[in-house]
């Protein structure tokens, strides 16, 4: 049976040939080749695009393989209603996002960011001694693939790493795992807080005024999960008060971040434009996930990284 795959990510010629040679029953249709007629014949979708017709028009669609780990940008209700399976590229982000976290931490703890600013002004000397990671208590919200990779790396620095998830289930690689409720008891003793949670209705504004108020004074806060998880007004309030001593932010409620945002003006804030998961190896790694799952799909085996459309991750 021929499976028609809609390519929304612009596969390279080499990747197309690899896909066709490995799976002769796969026919690739480019996004710019999509018509009303062949829309009805698409059975697999690789990636996503804002220019796609309404998902209800894809009456033969069985499976969407995303290019991302998060899926909060997809019409999950419609996908679930139409019985369409969604899988992600979960597992290919751990290395680069771990390195991004370390870069953000070191920019603050080792005064690298201040040194860059001083270099631009040709100024010598740093007034702050800085600190190190050794022995720090770190709380990571989310215990998925990225969080586990990060926890493993932080433990090289003898950090105590606490993982927070919905149920408090034990996850290998953490000093301890807690539920959302149990995590509140540990907040006051944590030096570094890192958000890696997906964007769902449950995590919307999870980091609010009440939660920030429970943190240690001078805590380091890093957000690489979803911007919707953080109440920006509350975040700014607690940065200004000193409750948050340093914030490194890669995701925001509004993207791109408005030039009028007060976050740009705060000295103890590092802003990156949603790039923590980016790498020159990304498309290659994502394609490997696709190839693996196409093999499972054609052999009617369970697909990897399947999303629970009701939970949103």
PDB file of N, CA and C in Angstrom, residues 15-16 25 27 41 45 65 93 146 171 184 199 213 221 228 255 260 268 273 275 278 282 297 307:
ATOM      1  N   UNK A  15      18.061  13.122   1.882  1.00  0.00           N
ATOM      2  CA  UNK A  15      17.076  12.548   2.794  1.00  0.00           C
ATOM      3  C   UNK A  15      15.893  11.953   2.032  1.00  0.00           C
ATOM      4  N   UNK A  16      15.450  12.644   0.995  1.00  0.00           N
ATOM      5  CA  UNK A  16      14.361  12.107   0.171  1.00  0.00           C
ATOM      6  C   UNK A  16      14.747  10.762  -0.432  1.00  0.00           C
ATOM      7  N   UNK A  25       7.409   2.133  -0.664  1.00  0.00           N
ATOM      8  CA  UNK A  25       5.968   2.406  -0.679  1.00  0.00           C
ATOM      9  C   UNK A  25       5.636   3.828  -0.237  1.00  0.00           C
ATOM     10  N   UNK A  27       5.494   7.741  -0.843  1.00  0.00           N
ATOM     11  CA  UNK A  27       5.490   8.796  -1.863  1.00  0.00           C
ATOM     12  C   UNK A  27       5.547  10.144  -1.147  1.00  0.00           C
ATOM     13  N   UNK A  41      -5.420  12.531   0.252  1.00  0.00           N
ATOM     14  CA  UNK A  41      -4.673  11.273   0.137  1.00  0.00           C
ATOM     15  C   UNK A  41      -3.489  11.178   1.098  1.00  0.00           C
ATOM     16  N   UNK A  45       2.306  12.966   7.898  1.00  0.00           N
ATOM     17  CA  UNK A  45       2.776  14.345   7.816  1.00  0.00           C
ATOM     18  C   UNK A  45       4.067  14.478   8.612  1.00  0.00           C
ATOM     19  N   UNK A  65       4.346  13.268  12.440  1.00  0.00           N
ATOM     20  CA  UNK A  65       5.650  13.255  13.107  1.00  0.00           C
ATOM     21  C   UNK A  65       6.134  14.697  13.176  1.00  0.00           C
ATOM     22  N   UNK A  93      17.063  16.637  21.975  1.00  0.00           N
ATOM     23  CA  UNK A  93      17.336  17.986  22.471  1.00  0.00           C
ATOM     24  C   UNK A  93      18.258  18.028  23.687  1.00  0.00           C
ATOM     25  N   UNK A 146      15.126  15.545  28.365  1.00  0.00           N
ATOM     26  CA  UNK A 146      16.029  16.690  28.505  1.00  0.00           C
ATOM     27  C   UNK A 146      16.430  16.858  29.963  1.00  0.00           C
ATOM     28  N   UNK A 171      12.135   8.843  39.135  1.00  0.00           N
ATOM     29  CA  UNK A 171      12.793   8.854  37.830  1.00  0.00           C
ATOM     30  C   UNK A 171      14.290   8.747  38.059  1.00  0.00           C
ATOM     31  N   UNK A 184       6.773  22.156  46.779  1.00  0.00           N
ATOM     32  CA  UNK A 184       6.633  23.417  47.511  1.00  0.00           C
ATOM     33  C   UNK A 184       7.411  23.418  48.816  1.00  0.00           C
ATOM     34  N   UNK A 199       4.095  22.933  27.549  1.00  0.00           N
ATOM     35  CA  UNK A 199       3.012  23.898  27.668  1.00  0.00           C
ATOM     36  C   UNK A 199       1.658  23.211  27.613  1.00  0.00           C
ATOM     37  N   UNK A 213       7.107  33.642  45.457  1.00  0.00           N
ATOM     38  CA  UNK A 213       7.242  34.125  46.841  1.00  0.00           C
ATOM     39  C   UNK A 213       7.831  33.067  47.765  1.00  0.00           C
ATOM     40  N   UNK A 221      16.776  31.532  38.308  1.00  0.00           N
ATOM     41  CA  UNK A 221      15.624  30.952  37.618  1.00  0.00           C
ATOM     42  C   UNK A 221      15.905  30.878  36.121  1.00  0.00           C
ATOM     43  N   UNK A 228       4.434  30.188  28.334  1.00  0.00           N
ATOM     44  CA  UNK A 228       3.113  30.225  28.958  1.00  0.00           C
ATOM     45  C   UNK A 228       3.130  29.731  30.397  1.00  0.00           C
ATOM     46  N   UNK A 255       6.137  35.795  21.809  1.00  0.00           N
ATOM     47  CA  UNK A 255       7.339  35.636  20.982  1.00  0.00           C
ATOM     48  C   UNK A 255       7.045  36.097  19.559  1.00  0.00           C
ATOM     49  N   UNK A 260       9.165  46.595  23.767  1.00  0.00           N
ATOM     50  CA  UNK A 260       8.703  47.391  24.906  1.00  0.00           C
ATOM     51  C   UNK A 260       8.750  46.621  26.221  1.00  0.00           C
ATOM     52  N   UNK A 268      19.900  41.965  35.699  1.00  0.00           N
ATOM     53  CA  UNK A 268      20.151  40.579  36.105  1.00  0.00           C
ATOM     54  C   UNK A 268      19.298  39.580  35.323  1.00  0.00           C
ATOM     55  N   UNK A 273      16.769  34.113  22.235  1.00  0.00           N
ATOM     56  CA  UNK A 273      15.549  34.072  21.405  1.00  0.00           C
ATOM     57  C   UNK A 273      15.078  32.666  21.038  1.00  0.00           C
ATOM     58  N   UNK A 275      16.398  29.619  21.409  1.00  0.00           N
ATOM     59  CA  UNK A 275      17.421  28.915  20.628  1.00  0.00           C
ATOM     60  C   UNK A 275      18.102  27.798  21.403  1.00  0.00           C
ATOM     61  N   UNK A 278      18.376  24.583  19.539  1.00  0.00           N
ATOM     62  CA  UNK A 278      18.888  24.628  18.167  1.00  0.00           C
ATOM     63  C   UNK A 278      20.311  24.084  18.080  1.00  0.00           C
ATOM     64  N   UNK A 282      20.420  19.366  14.154  1.00  0.00           N
ATOM     65  CA  UNK A 282      19.014  19.130  14.503  1.00  0.00           C
ATOM     66  C   UNK A 282      18.255  18.367  13.415  1.00  0.00           C
ATOM     67  N   UNK A 297       5.938   2.250  11.567  1.00  0.00           N
ATOM     68  CA  UNK A 297       4.624   2.477  10.962  1.00  0.00           C
ATOM     69  C   UNK A 297       4.329   1.453   9.875  1.00  0.00           C
ATOM     70  N   UNK A 307       2.437  10.977  21.572  1.00  0.00           N
ATOM     71  CA  UNK A 307       1.875  12.006  22.446  1.00  0.00           C
ATOM     72  C   UNK A 307       0.517  11.560  22.973  1.00  0.00           C
TER      73      UNK A 307
END
